mmCIF file of C-alpha atoms and ligand atoms in Angstrom:
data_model
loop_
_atom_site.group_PDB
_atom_site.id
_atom_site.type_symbol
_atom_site.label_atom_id
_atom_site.label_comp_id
_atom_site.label_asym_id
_atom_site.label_seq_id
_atom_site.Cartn_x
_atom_site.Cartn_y
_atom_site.Cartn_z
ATOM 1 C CA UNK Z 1 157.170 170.648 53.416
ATOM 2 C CA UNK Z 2 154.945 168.151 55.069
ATOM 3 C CA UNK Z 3 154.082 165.054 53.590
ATOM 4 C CA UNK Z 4 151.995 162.761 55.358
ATOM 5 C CA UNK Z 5 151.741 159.153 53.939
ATOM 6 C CA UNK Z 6 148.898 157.397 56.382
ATOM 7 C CA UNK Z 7 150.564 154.350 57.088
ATOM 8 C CA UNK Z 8 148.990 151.908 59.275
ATOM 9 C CA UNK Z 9 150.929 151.685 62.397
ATOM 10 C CA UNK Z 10 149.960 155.601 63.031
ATOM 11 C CA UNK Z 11 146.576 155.698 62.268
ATOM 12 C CA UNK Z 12 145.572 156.601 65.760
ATOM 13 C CA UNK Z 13 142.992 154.267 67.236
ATOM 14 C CA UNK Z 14 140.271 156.515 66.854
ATOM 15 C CA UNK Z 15 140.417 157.162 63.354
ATOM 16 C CA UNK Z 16 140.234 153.140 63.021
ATOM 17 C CA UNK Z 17 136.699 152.922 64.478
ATOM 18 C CA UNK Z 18 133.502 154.473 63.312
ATOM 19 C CA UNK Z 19 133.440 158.039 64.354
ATOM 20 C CA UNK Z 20 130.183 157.446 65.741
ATOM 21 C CA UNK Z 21 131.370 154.623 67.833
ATOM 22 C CA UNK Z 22 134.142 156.930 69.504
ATOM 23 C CA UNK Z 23 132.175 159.799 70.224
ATOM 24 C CA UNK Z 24 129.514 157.588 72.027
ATOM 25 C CA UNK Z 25 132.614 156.100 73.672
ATOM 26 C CA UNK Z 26 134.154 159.404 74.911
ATOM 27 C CA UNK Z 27 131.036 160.781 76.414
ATOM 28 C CA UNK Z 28 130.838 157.508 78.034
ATOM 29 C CA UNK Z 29 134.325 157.743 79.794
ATOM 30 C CA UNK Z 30 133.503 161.401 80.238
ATOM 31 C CA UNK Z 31 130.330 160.400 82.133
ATOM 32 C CA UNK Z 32 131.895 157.866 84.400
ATOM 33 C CA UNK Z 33 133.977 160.487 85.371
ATOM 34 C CA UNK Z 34 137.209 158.380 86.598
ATOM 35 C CA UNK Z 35 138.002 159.612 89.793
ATOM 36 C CA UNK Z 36 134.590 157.845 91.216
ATOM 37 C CA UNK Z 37 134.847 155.014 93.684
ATOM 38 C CA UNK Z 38 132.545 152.855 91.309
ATOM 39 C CA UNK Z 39 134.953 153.502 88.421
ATOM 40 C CA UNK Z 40 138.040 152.299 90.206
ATOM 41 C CA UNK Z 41 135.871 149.373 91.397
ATOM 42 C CA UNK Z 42 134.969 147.994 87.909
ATOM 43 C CA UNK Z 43 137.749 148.858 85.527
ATOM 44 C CA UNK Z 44 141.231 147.399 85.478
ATOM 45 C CA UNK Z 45 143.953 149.962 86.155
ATOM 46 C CA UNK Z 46 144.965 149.159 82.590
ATOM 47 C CA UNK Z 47 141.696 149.970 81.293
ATOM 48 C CA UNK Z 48 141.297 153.594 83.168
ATOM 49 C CA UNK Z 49 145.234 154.295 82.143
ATOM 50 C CA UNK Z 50 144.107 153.172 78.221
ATOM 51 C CA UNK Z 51 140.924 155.194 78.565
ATOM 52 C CA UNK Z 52 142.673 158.830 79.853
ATOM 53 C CA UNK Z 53 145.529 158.180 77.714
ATOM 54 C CA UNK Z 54 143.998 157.544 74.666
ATOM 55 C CA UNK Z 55 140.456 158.838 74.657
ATOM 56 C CA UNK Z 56 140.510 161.747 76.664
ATOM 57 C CA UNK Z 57 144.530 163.350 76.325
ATOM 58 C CA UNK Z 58 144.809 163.462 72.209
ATOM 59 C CA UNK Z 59 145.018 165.405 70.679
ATOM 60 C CA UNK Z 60 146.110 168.345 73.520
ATOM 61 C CA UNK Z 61 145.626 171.775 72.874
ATOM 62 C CA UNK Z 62 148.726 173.660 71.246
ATOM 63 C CA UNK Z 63 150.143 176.074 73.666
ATOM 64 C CA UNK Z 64 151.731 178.574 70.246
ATOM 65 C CA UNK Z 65 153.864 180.203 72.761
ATOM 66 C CA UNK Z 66 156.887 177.474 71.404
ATOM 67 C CA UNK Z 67 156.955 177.908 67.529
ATOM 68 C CA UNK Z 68 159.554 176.789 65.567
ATOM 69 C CA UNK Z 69 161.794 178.323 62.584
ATOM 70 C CA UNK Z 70 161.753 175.320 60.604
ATOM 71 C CA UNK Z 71 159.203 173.269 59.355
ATOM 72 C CA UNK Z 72 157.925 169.955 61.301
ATOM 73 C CA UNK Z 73 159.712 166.939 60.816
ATOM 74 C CA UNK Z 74 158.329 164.337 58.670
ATOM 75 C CA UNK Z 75 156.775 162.007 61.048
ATOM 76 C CA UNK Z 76 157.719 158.940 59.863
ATOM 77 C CA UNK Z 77 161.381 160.245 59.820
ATOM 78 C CA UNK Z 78 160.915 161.087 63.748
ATOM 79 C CA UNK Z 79 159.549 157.489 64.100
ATOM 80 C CA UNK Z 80 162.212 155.404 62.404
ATOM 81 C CA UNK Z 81 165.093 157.237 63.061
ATOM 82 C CA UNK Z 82 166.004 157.077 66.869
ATOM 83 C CA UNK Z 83 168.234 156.753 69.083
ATOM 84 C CA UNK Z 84 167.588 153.916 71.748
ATOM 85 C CA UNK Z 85 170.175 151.747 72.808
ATOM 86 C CA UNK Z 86 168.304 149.357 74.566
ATOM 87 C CA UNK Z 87 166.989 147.790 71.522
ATOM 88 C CA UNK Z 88 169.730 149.026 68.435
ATOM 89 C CA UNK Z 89 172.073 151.069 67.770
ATOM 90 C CA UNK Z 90 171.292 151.293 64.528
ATOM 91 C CA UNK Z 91 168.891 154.216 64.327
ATOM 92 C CA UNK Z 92 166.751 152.693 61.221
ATOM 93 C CA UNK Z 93 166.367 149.742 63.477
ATOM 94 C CA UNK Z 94 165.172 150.572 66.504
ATOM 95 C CA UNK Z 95 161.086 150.471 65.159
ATOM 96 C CA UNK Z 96 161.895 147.080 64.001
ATOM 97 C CA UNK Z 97 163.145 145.964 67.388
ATOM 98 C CA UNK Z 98 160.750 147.623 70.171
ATOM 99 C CA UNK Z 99 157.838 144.421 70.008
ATOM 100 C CA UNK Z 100 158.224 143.145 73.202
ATOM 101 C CA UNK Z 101 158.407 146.075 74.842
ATOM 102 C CA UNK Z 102 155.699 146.233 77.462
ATOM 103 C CA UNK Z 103 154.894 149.914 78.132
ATOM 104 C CA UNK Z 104 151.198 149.094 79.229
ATOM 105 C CA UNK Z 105 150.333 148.820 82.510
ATOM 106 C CA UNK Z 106 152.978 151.466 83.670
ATOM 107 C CA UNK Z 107 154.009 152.796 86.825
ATOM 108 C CA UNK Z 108 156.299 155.514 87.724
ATOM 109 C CA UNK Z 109 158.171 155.845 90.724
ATOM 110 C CA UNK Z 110 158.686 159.713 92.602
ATOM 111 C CA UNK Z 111 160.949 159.332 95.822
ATOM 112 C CA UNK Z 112 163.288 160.581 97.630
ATOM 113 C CA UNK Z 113 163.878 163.888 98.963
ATOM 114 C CA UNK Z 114 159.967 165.061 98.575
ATOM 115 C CA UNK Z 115 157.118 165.221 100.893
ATOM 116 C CA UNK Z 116 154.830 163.324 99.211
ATOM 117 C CA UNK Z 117 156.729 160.569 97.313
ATOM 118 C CA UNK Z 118 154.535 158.166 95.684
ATOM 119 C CA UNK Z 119 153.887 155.351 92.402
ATOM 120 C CA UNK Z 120 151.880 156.707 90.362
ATOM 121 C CA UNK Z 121 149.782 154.961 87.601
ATOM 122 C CA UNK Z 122 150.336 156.411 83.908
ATOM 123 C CA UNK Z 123 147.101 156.857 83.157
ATOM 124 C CA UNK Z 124 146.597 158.537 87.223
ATOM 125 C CA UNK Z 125 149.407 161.152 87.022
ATOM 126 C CA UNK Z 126 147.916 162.139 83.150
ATOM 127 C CA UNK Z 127 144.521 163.181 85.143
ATOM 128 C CA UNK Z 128 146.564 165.372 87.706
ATOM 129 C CA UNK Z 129 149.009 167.191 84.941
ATOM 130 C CA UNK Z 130 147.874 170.257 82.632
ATOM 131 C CA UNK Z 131 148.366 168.433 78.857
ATOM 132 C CA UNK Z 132 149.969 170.150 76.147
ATOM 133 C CA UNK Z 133 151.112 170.301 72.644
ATOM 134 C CA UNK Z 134 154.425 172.131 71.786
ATOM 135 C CA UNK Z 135 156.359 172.333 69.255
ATOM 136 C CA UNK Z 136 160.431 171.796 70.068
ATOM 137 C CA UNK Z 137 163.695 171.625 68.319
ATOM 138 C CA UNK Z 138 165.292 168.258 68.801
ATOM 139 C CA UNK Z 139 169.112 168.260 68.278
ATOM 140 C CA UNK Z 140 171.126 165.248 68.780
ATOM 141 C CA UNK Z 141 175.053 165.434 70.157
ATOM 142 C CA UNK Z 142 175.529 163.180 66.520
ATOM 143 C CA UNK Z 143 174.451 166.969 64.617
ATOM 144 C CA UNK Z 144 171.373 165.795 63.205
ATOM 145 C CA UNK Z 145 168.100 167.561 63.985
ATOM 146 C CA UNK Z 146 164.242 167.340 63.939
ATOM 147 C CA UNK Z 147 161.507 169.575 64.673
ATOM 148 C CA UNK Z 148 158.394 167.930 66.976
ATOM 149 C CA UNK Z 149 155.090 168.606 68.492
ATOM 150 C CA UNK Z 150 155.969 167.060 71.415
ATOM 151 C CA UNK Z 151 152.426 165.870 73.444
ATOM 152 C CA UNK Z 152 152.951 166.540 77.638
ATOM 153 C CA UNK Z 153 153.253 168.744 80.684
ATOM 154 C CA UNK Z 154 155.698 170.881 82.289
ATOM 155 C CA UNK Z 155 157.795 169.046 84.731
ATOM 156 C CA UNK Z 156 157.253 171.626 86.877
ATOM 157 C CA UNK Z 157 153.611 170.649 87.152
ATOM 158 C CA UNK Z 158 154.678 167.440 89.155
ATOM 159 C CA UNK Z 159 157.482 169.040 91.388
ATOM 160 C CA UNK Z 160 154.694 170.823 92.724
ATOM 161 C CA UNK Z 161 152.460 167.973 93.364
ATOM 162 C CA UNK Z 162 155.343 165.564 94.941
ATOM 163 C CA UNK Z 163 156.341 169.173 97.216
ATOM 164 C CA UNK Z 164 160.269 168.416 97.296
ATOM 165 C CA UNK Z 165 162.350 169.400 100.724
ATOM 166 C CA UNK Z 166 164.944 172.132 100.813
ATOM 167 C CA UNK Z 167 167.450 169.708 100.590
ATOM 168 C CA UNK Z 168 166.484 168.338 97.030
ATOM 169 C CA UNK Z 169 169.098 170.188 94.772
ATOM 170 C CA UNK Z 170 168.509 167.815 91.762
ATOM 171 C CA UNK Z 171 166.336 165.417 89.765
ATOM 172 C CA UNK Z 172 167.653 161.610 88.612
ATOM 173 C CA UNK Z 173 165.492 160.162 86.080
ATOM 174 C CA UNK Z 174 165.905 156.186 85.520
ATOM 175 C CA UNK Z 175 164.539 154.009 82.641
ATOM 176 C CA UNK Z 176 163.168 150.567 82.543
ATOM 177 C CA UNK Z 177 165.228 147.865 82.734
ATOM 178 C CA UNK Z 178 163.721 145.127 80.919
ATOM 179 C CA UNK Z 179 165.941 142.899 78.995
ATOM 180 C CA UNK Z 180 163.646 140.004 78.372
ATOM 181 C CA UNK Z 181 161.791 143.039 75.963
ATOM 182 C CA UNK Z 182 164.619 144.773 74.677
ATOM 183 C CA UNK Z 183 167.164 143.604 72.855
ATOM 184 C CA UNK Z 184 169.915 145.903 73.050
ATOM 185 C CA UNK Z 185 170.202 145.533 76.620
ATOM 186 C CA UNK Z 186 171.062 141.959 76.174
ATOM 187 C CA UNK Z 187 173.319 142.161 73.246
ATOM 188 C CA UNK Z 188 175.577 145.223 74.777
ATOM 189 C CA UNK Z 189 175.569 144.132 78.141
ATOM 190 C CA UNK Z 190 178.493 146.471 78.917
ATOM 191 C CA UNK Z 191 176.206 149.766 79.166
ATOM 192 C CA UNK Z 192 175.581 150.216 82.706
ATOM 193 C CA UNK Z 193 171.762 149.807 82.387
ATOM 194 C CA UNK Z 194 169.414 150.795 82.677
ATOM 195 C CA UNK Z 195 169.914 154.447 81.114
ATOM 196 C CA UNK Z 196 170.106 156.855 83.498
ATOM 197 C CA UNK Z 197 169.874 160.915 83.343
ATOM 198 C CA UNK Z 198 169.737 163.876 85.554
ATOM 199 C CA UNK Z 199 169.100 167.634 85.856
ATOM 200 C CA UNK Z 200 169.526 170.353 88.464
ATOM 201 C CA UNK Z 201 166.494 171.466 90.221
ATOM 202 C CA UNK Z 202 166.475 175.139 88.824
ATOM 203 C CA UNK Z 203 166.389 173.296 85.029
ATOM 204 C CA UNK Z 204 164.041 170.715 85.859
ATOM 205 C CA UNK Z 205 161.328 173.439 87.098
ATOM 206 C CA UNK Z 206 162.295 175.620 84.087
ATOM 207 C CA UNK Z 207 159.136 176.171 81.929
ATOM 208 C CA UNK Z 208 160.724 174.137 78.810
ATOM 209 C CA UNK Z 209 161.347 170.828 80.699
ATOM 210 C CA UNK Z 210 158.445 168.557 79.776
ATOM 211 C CA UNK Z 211 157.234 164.734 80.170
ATOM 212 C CA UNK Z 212 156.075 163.787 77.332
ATOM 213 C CA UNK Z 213 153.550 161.191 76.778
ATOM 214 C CA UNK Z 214 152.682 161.797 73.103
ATOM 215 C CA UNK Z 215 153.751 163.159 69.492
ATOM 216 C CA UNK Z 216 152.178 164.273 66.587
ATOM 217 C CA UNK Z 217 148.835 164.454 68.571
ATOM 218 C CA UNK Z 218 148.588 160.584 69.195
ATOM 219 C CA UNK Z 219 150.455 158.743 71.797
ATOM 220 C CA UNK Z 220 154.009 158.162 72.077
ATOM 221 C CA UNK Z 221 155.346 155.326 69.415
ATOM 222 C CA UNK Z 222 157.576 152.467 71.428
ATOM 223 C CA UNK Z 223 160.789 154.008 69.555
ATOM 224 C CA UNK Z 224 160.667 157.186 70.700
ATOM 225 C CA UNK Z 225 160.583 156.762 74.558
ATOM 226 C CA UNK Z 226 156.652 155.357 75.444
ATOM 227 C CA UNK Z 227 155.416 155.448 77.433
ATOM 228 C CA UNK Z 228 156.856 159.075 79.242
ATOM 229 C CA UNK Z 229 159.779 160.263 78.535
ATOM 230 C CA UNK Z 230 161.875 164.290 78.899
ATOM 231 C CA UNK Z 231 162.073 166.791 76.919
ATOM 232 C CA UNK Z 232 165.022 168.827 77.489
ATOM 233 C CA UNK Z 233 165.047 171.404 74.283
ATOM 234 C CA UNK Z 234 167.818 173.563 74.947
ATOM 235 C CA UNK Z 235 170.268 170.436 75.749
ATOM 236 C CA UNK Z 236 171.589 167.312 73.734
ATOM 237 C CA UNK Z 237 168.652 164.871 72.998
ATOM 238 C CA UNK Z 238 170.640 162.172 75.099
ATOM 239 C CA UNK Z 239 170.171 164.600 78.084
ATOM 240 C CA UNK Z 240 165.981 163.281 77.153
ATOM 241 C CA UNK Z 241 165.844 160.023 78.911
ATOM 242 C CA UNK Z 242 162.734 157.590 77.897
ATOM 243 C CA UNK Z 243 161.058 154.852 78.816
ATOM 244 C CA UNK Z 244 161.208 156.668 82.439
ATOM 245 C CA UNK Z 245 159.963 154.762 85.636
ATOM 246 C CA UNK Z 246 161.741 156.416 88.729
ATOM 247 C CA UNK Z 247 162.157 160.238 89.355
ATOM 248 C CA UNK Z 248 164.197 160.733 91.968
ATOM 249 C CA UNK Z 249 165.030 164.002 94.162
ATOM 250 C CA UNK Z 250 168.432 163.781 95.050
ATOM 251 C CA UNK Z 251 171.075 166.603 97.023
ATOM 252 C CA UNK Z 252 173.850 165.639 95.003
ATOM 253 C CA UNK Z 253 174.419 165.829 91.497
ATOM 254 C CA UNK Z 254 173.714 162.160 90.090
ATOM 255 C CA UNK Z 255 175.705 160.243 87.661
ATOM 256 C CA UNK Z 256 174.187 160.175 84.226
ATOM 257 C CA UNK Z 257 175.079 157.394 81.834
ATOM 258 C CA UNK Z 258 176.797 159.673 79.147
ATOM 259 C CA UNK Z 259 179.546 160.884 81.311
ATOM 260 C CA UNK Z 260 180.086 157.912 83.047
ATOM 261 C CA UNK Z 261 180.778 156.221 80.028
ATOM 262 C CA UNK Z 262 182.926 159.218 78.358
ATOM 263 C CA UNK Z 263 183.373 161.482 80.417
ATOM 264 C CA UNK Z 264 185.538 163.670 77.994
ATOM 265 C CA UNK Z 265 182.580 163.902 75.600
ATOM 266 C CA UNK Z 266 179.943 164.309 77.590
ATOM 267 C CA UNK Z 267 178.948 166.334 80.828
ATOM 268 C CA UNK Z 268 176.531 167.020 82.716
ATOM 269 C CA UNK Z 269 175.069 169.977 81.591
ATOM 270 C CA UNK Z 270 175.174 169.201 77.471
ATOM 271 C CA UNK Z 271 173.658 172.091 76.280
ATOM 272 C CA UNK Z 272 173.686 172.904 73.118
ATOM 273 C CA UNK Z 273 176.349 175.056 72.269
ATOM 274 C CA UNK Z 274 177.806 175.346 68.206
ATOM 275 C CA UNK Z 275 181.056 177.460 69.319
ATOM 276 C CA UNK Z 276 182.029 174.079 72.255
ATOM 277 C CA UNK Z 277 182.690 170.931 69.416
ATOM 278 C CA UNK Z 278 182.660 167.423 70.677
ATOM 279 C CA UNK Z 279 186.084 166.186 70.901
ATOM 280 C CA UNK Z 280 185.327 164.271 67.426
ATOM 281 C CA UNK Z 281 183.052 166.628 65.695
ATOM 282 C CA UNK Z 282 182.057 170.121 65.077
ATOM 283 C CA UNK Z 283 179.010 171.353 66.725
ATOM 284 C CA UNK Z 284 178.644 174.581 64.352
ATOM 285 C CA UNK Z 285 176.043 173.092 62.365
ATOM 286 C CA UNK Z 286 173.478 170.574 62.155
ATOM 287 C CA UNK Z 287 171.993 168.224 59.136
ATOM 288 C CA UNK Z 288 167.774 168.191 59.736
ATOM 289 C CA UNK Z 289 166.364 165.063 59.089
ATOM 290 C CA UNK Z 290 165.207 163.457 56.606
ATOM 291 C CA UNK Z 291 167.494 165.559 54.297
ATOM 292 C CA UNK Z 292 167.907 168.989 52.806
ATOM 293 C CA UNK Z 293 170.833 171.284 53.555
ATOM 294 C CA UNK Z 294 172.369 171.257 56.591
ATOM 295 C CA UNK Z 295 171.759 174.770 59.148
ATOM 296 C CA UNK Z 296 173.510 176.521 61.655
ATOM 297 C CA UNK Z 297 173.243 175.166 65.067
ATOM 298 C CA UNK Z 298 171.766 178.003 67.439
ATOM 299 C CA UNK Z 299 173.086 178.054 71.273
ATOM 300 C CA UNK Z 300 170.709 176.881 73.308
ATOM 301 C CA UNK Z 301 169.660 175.693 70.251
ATOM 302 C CA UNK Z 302 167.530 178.737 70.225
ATOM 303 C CA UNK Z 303 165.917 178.755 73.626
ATOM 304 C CA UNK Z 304 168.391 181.631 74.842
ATOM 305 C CA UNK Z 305 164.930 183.552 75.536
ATOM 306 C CA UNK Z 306 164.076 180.980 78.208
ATOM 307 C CA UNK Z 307 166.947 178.918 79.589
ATOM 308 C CA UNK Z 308 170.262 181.717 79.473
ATOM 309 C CA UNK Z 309 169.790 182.790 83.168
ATOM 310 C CA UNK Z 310 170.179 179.369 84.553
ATOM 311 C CA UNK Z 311 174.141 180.214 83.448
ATOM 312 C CA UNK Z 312 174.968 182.893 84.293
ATOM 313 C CA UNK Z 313 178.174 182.892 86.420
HETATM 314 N N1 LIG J 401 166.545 155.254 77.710
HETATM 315 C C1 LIG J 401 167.127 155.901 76.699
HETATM 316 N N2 LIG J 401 166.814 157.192 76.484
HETATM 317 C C2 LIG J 401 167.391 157.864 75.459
HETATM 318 C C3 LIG J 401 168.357 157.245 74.620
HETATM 319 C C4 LIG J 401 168.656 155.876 74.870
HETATM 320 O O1 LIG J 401 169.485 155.250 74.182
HETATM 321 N N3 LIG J 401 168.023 155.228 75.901
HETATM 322 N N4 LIG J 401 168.943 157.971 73.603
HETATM 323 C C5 LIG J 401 168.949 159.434 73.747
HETATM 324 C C6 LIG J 401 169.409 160.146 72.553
HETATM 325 S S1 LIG J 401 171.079 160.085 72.203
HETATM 326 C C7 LIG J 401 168.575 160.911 71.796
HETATM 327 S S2 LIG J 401 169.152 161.890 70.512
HETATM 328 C C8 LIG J 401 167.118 160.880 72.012
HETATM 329 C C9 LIG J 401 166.433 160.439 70.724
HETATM 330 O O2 LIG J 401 165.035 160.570 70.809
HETATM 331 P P1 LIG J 401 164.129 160.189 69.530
HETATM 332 O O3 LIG J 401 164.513 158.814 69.081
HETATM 333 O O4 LIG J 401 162.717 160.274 70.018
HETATM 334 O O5 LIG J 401 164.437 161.221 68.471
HETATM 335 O O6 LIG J 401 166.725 160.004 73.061
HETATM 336 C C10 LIG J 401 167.590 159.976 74.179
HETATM 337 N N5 LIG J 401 167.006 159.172 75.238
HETATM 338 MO MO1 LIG J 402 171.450 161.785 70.745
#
């Protein structure tokens, strides 16, 4: 069951403006063709970022080699129910509080153990990556669940642009750390901010690991991790760090902000797993959001297919 309600904060930007208008627009970009010295001269890095982010990227092409079991989340559900401590932690809240959040210009950070380590504009690293639309399971450590068409590229894609050394054995992902635009970070200044993650190297160049720049063919809302953020479908959503600005290629395995703050509930790996509960919960099954009956949680939360190598003793 899919309802969609237009509401309209998600009307994408397009749809707002005479179709007309946004073709004529589009073939203008496409003309200019942005990697051109006179393009870079005349627009604003903003401008080129909004322009292949938002004109040219949505929505991506569906790659239906990930389909899902269950039907797609509602999308309003996915867009007021999060999980983002920087601003509430009060899932219902966290739309309300993500205003000030600046996600536009954005840059993010690759360094260290790679040959080519480099800041990349947004809107630059979107024209290097293959874009995609898949659809993914999304299953919280709490037991709830969506289902998501996720907007992206393989991470994969930029390991092999940024070439890491022989000596990179893992990835450490780090968020923005803005408290002047969110909230949370200011009233729980306890959290070690900003959030950070991590993954080994084998996981992070497995095909499912994506960076995901968009959802439900438009771009990213503020809530759920704008303006890149993982995708990690076969692990514990908090394992998908948003809001990301510095990938980092490390040879020892970094601290992740979950463990270090319990580490008796949380480790490292967090994969999915119904027969391992959390010390205060059963993982068994899991309640999909917005409501209906709750389902069996799957290990790997069903990406066996793709991810059950990687753990093998
Ligand atoms: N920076 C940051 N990333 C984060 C979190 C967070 O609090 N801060 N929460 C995590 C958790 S616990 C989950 S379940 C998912 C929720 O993603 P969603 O709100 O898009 O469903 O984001 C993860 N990424
Ligand atoms: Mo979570």
């Amino acid at each position: 069951m899919l309802i969609r309600i237009p509401r309209g904060w998600e009307i994408p930007k397009r749809k707002a403006t005479p179709e007309e208008f946004y073709l004529s627009r589009r073939q203008f970009i496409k003309k200019l063709g942005w990697g051109g010295i006179g393009a870079a001269m005349t627009l604003s890095g903003w401008d080129r970022a909004v322009a292949a982010r938002r004109e040219d990227i949505y929505p991506a092409k569906r790659n239906e080699k990930f389909a899902l079991d269950r039907p797609l989340t509602d999308e309003w559900a996915t867009a007021h129910y999060n999980n983002f401590y920087e601003f509430t932690t009060d899932k219902e809240r966290v739309a309300d509080m993500v205003g000030k959040f600046q996600t536009q210009p954005w840059t993010v950070e690759v360094t260290g153990m790679v040959a080519k380590p480099k800041t990349y504009d947004l809107g630059e690293l979107l024209r290097l990556m293959p874009i995609e639309e898949r659809l993914y399971r999304h299953r919280c450590v709490e037991a709830w669940s969506m289902a998501v068409p996720w907007t992206g590229f393989p991470m994969k894609a930029l390991i092999d642009l940024v070439q890491p050394l022989s000596s990179a054995k893992f990835v450490r992902l780090i968020s923005f750390n803005k408290p002047e635009q969110a909230p949370g970070m200011r009233a729980q200044s306890w959290y070690s901010w900003p959030y950070y993650e991590g993954l080994r190297m084998d996981e992070a160049m497995n095909e499912l690991a994506m960076l995901v720049t968009g959802i439900y063919g438009h771009e990213l809302p503020k809530q759920n991790g704008a303006p890149i953020r993982l995708v990690t479908p076969w692990k514990y959503g908090y394992k998908s760090i948003k809001s990301i600005v510095k990938i980092e290629f490390v040879d020892k395995q970094p601290k992740t902000f979950w463990n270090d703050l319990a580490p008796k509930e949380y480790d490292f790996l967090s994969n999915v797993n119904p027969q391992v509960p959390h010390p205060r919960w059963s993982q068994a099954t899991e309640q999909p959001i917005p409501g209906g009956s709750r389902r069996p949680t799957l290990l790997h939360n069903g990406y066996e297919a793709y991810v059950a190598q990687l753990y093998k003793a």
